[in-house]
XYZ file of C-alpha atoms in Angstrom:
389
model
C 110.278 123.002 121.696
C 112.868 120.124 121.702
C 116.027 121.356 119.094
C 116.396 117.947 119.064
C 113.482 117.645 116.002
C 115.201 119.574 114.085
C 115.440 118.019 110.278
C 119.257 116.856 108.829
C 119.685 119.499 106.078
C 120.050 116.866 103.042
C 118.056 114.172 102.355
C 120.345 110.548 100.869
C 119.015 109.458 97.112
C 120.597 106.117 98.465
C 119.982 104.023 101.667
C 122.166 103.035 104.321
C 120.150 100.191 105.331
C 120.807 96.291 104.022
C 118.355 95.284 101.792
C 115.459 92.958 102.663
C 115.140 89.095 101.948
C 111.828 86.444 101.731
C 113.792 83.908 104.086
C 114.504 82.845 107.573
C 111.827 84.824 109.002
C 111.927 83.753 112.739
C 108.671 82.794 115.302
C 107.379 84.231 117.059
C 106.560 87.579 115.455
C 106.301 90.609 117.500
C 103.887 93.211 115.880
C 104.995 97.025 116.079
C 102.157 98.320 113.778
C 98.968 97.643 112.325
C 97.578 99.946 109.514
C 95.162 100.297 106.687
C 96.397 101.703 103.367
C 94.607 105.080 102.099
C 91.206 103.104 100.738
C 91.371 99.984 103.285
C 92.201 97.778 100.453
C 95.084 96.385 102.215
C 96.387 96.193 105.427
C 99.743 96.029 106.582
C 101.617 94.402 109.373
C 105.109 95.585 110.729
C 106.751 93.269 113.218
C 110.587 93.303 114.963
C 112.167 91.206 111.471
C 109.406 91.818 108.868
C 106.964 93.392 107.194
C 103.505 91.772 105.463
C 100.677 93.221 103.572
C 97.676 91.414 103.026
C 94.311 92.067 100.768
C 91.129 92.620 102.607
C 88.387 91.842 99.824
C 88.824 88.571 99.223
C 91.237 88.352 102.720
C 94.701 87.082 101.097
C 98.757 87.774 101.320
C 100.490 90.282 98.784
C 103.848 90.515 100.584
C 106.198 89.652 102.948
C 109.839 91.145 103.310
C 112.682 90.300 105.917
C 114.956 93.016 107.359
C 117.526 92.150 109.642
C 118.235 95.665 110.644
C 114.707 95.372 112.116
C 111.277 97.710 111.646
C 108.838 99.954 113.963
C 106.697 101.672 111.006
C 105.697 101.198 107.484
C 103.608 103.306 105.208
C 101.613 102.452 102.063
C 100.745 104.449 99.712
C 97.178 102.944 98.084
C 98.422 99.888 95.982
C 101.511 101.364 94.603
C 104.843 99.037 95.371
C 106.227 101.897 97.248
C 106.738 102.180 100.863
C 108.626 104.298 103.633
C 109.915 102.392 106.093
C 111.469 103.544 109.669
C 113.837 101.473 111.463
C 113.873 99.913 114.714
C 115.032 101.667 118.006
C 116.946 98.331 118.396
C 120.137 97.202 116.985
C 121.570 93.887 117.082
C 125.359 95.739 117.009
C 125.786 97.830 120.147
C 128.220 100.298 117.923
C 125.485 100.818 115.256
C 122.963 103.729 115.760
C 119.517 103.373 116.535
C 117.574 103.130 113.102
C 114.272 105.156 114.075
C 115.333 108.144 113.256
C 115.353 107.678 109.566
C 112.673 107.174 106.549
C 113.234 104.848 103.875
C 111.931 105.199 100.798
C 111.681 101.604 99.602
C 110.579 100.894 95.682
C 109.046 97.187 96.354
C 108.938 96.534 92.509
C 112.614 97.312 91.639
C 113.720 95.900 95.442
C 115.432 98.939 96.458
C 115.480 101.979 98.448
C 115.168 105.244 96.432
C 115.975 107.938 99.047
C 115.651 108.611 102.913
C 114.879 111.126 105.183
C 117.113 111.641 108.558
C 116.192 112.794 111.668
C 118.101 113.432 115.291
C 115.029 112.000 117.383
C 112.531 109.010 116.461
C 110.214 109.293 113.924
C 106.793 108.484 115.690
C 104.283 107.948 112.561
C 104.206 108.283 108.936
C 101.451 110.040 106.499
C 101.366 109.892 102.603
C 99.485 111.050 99.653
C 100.340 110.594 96.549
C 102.015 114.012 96.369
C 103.662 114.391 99.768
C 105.312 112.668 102.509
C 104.480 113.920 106.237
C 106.727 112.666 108.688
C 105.663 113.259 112.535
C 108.158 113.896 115.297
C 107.744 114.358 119.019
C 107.186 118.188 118.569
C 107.128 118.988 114.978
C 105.706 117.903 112.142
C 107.639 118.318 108.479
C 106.149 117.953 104.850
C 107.813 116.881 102.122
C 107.185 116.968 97.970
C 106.904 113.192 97.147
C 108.960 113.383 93.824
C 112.272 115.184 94.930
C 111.990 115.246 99.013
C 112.058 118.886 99.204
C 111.211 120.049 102.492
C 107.736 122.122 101.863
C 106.485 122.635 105.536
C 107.389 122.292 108.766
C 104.859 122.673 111.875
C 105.184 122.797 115.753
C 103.086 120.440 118.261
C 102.783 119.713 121.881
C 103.993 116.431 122.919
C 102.801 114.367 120.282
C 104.583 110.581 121.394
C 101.769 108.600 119.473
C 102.282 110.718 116.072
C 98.937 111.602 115.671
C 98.274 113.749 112.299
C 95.721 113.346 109.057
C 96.259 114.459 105.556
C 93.313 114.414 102.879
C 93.489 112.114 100.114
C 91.717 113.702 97.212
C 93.654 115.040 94.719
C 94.459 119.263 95.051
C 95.626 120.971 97.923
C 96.381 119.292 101.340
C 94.362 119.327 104.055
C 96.321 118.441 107.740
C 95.488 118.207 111.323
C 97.283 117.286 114.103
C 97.788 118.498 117.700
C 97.895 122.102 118.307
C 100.084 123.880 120.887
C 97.445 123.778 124.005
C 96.260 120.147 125.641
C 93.039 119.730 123.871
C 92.974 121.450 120.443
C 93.674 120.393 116.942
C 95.510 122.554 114.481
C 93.713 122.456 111.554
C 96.582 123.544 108.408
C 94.653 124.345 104.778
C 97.091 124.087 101.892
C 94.532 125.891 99.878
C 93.428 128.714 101.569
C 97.136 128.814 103.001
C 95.044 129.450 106.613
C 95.722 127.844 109.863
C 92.307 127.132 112.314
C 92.772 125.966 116.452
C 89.692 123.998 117.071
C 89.379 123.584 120.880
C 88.113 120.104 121.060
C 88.553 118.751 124.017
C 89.297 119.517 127.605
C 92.000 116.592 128.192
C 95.108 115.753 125.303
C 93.731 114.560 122.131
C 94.673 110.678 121.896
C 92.803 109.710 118.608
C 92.162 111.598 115.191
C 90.134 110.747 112.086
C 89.627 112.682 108.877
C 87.197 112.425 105.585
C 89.433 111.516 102.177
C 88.186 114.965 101.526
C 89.421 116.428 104.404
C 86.000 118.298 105.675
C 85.208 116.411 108.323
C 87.139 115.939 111.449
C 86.669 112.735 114.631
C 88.496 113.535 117.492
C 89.148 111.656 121.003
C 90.704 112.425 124.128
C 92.337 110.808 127.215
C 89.035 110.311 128.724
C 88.017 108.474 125.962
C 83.736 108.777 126.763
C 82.951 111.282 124.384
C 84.183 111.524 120.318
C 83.116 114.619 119.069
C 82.517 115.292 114.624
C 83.715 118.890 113.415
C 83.409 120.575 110.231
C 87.519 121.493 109.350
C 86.214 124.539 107.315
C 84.762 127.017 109.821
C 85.489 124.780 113.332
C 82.157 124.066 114.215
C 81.026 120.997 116.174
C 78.880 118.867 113.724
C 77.974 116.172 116.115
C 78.965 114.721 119.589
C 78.787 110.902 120.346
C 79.503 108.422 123.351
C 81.123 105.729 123.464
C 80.419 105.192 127.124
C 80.586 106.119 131.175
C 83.642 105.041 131.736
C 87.287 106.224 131.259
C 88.679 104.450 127.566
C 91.747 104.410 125.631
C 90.287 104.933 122.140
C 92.463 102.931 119.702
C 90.888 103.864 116.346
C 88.514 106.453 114.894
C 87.341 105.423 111.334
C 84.476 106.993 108.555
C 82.768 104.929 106.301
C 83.188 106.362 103.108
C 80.084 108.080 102.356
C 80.280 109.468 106.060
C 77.609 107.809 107.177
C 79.167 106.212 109.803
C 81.990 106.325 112.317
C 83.724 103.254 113.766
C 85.349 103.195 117.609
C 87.976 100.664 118.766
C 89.111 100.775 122.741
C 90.563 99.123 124.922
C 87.485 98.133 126.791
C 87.157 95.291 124.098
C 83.931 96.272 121.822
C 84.005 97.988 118.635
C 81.185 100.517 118.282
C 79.620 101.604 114.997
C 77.651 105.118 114.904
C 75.502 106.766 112.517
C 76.070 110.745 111.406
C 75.338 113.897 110.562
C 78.244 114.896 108.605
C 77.005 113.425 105.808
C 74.114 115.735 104.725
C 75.688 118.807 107.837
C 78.600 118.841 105.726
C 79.207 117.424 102.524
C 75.108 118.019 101.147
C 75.355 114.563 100.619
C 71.950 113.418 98.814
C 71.854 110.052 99.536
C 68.850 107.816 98.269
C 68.502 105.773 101.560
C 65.129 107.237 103.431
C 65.047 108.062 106.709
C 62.611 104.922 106.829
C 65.577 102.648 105.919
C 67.833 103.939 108.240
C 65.400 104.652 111.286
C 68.392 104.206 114.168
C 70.084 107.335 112.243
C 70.319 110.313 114.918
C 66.965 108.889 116.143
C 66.871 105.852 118.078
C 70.507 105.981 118.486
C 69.660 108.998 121.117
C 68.876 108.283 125.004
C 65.056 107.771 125.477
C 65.742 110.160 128.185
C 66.578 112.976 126.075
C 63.737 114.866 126.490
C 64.722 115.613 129.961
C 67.968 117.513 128.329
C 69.301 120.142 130.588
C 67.139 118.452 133.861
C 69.248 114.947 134.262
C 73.280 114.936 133.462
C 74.290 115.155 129.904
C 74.746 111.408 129.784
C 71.178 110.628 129.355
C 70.616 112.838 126.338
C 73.726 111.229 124.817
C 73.993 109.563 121.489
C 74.828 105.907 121.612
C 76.367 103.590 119.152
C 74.064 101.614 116.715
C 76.118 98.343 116.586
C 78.585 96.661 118.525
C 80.785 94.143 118.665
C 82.737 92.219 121.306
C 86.973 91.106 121.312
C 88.332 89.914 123.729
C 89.634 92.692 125.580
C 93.245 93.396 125.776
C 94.486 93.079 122.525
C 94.842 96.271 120.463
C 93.173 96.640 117.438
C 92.401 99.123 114.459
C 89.102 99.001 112.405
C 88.217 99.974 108.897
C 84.978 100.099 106.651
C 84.848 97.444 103.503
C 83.787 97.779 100.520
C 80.882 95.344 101.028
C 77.729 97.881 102.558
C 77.706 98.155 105.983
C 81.018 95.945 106.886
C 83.590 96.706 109.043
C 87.073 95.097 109.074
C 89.084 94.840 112.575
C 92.964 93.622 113.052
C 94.091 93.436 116.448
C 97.851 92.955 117.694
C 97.434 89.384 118.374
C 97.396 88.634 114.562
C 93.786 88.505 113.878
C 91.884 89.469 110.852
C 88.075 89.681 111.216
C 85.198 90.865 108.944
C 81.835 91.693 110.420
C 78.405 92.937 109.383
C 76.228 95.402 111.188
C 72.168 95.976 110.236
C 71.924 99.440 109.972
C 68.212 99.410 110.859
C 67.738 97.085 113.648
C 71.668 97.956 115.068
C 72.510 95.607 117.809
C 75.279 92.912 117.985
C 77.293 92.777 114.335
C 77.511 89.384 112.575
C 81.160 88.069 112.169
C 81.725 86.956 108.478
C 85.156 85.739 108.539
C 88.286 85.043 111.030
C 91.743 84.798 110.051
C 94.949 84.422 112.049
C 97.779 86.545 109.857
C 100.679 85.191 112.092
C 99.880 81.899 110.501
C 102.724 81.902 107.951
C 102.623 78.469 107.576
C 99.296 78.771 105.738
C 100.072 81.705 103.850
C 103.668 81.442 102.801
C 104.656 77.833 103.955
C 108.563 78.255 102.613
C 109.127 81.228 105.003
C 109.294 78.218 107.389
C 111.897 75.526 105.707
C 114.821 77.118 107.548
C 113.331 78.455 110.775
């Protein structure tokens, strides 16, 4: 593996970047990054001067801060007023050092930066809980105590240039997975049991990862981007295997609902699917209340008519299909999440939209679209971010 990952011995208790402002924010925006925070109660929205965060239940701004130096990530930790922050890759000074490699912690309430992290290669994605920052490299993967950045981990990957890697949220010991060492598995890292598990996923690189808050349950996608498969983190096993579709797909976004019951699929073939699971009662022994009767498209009618021809016809006809959809423009990239409003989803794309839809979870089919906003609008949302542009 690359040297070049290897951690600066000493993290600063002070930053070296300038802090931000709430003025002169320039149009356009260019977005970097689009992500939920931990329990999809905001979203936040990294561009090449700023950053924003926005509720999503009622849809509203929370924040908006200016750096000059420029931005490529941001992470949230739930609703706290603390973020890390990465620099951009560009610098307006040509003597200045690209700003990328380094994690700022950034205390929004008292509008400063309360330590960083450095690095000698870019910092590709960002994970917190509320006891541990995980910062993901190109090859390796380091985890740090939240209150004093002391380095607690550190973990080797292949190539890993989109920073893929999931933490659990609950509170006790971590859960992680990320990209193992061969082209197709995830490493699956228990802080509890202090045991490491290769789950063989896929035959092509893994592109997309999902994980339960608790950590059991496991979505994974590859290059191909047909098939997601649903494993159980504690013993490997596959739990479930659905398909997005026949032809090749770059997924963009695995999500759960929170009870499980349901998996959300952005791509870049424009639609956002909706499936219903197993891991629910597999996995967890969830005892829901909902009947099979009020959920009839659940693992029933969600399978191929054809699939009692298994092991006769290709496995495409037995497959498992989505139970809703809906369509975007295609193009655009986009992230989905579950709201807290039963059976809604919430997508943001790239091109600064905000949408809210509604799927019927026993007739499936096209999803409703509740709402439509255009975040990029700062002139509705923040008008004086405008007076000196």
């Amino acid at each position: 593996m690359s040297s070049s990952d290897d951690t600066l011995p000493h993290p600063q208790a002070e930053c070296s970047s300038p802090p931000p402002n709430q003025t002169q924010i320039q149009l356009p925006l260019l977005i970097h990054q689009l992500s939920f925070n931990q329990d999809n109660t905001c979203f936040s929205a990294v561009t090449d001067r700023a950053f924003f965060v926005f509720n999503t239940e009622p849809y509203r701004p929370l924040i908006c801060r200016d750096f000059e130096s420029g931005l490529s990530l941001l992470s949230m930790l739930f609703r706290f007023e603390v973020f890390v922050l990465v620099g951009s890759s560009y610098s307006p000074s040509p003597s200045a050092a690209a700003t990328n490699t380094k994690a700022l912690l950034w205390d929004d309430h008292a509008s400063r930066c309360i330590g960083e992290l450095s690095f000698r290669s870019p910092i590709r994605s960002i994970r917190l809980r509320r006891d541990t920052i995980v910062v993901i490299l190109l090859h390796k993967i380091y985890v740090y105590n939240f209150s004093d950045l002391k380095l607690l981990h550190q973990l080797e990957t292949t190539s890993n240039p989109k920073g893929l890697c999931e933490v659990s949220q609950i509170s006790g010991p971590m859960l992680l997975v990320c990209p193992g060492l061969q082209k197709g598995s995830v490493r699956v890292e228990n802080y509890g049991s202090k045991k490491c598990k290769f789950i063989n996923a896929h035959s092509s690189n893994i592109t997309c990862l999902a994980l339960t808050h608790d950590g059991r349950v496991l979505a994974t996608a590859s290059s191909k981007g047909t098939l997601i498969r649903c494993f159980n983190t504690l013993d490997g096993t596959l739990i479930q295997e659905v398909r997005r579709g026949a032809d090749r797909a770059e997924i963009y976004c695995l999500a759960f609902s929170p009870t499980v019951q349901w998996l959300a699929v952005s791509s870049d073939k424009g639609t956002v699917h909706v499936f219903s699971l197993k891991a629910d009662s597999v996995v967890l022994g969830d005892d829901r209340s909902t009947s099979a009767l009020e959920s009839p498209l659940s693992n029933q009618s969600a399978l191929s008519s054809l699939s009692i021809l298994k092991g006769v016809l290709p496995k495409y006809f037995s497959s498992e299909w989505s139970v809703a959809q809906f369509r975007l423009p295609e193009g655009p990239r986009c992230i989905v999440a579950f709201g807290q409003q039963k059976n809604t989803i919430m997508i943001i794309g790239m091109d600064g939209s905000f949408r809210r839809c509604q799927f019927d979870p026993v007739n499936g089919g096209q999803m409703t679209q509740m709402e439509e906003h255009n975040f990029l609008k700062q002139e509705e949302h923040f008008p004086s971010w405008n007076e000196d542009s």
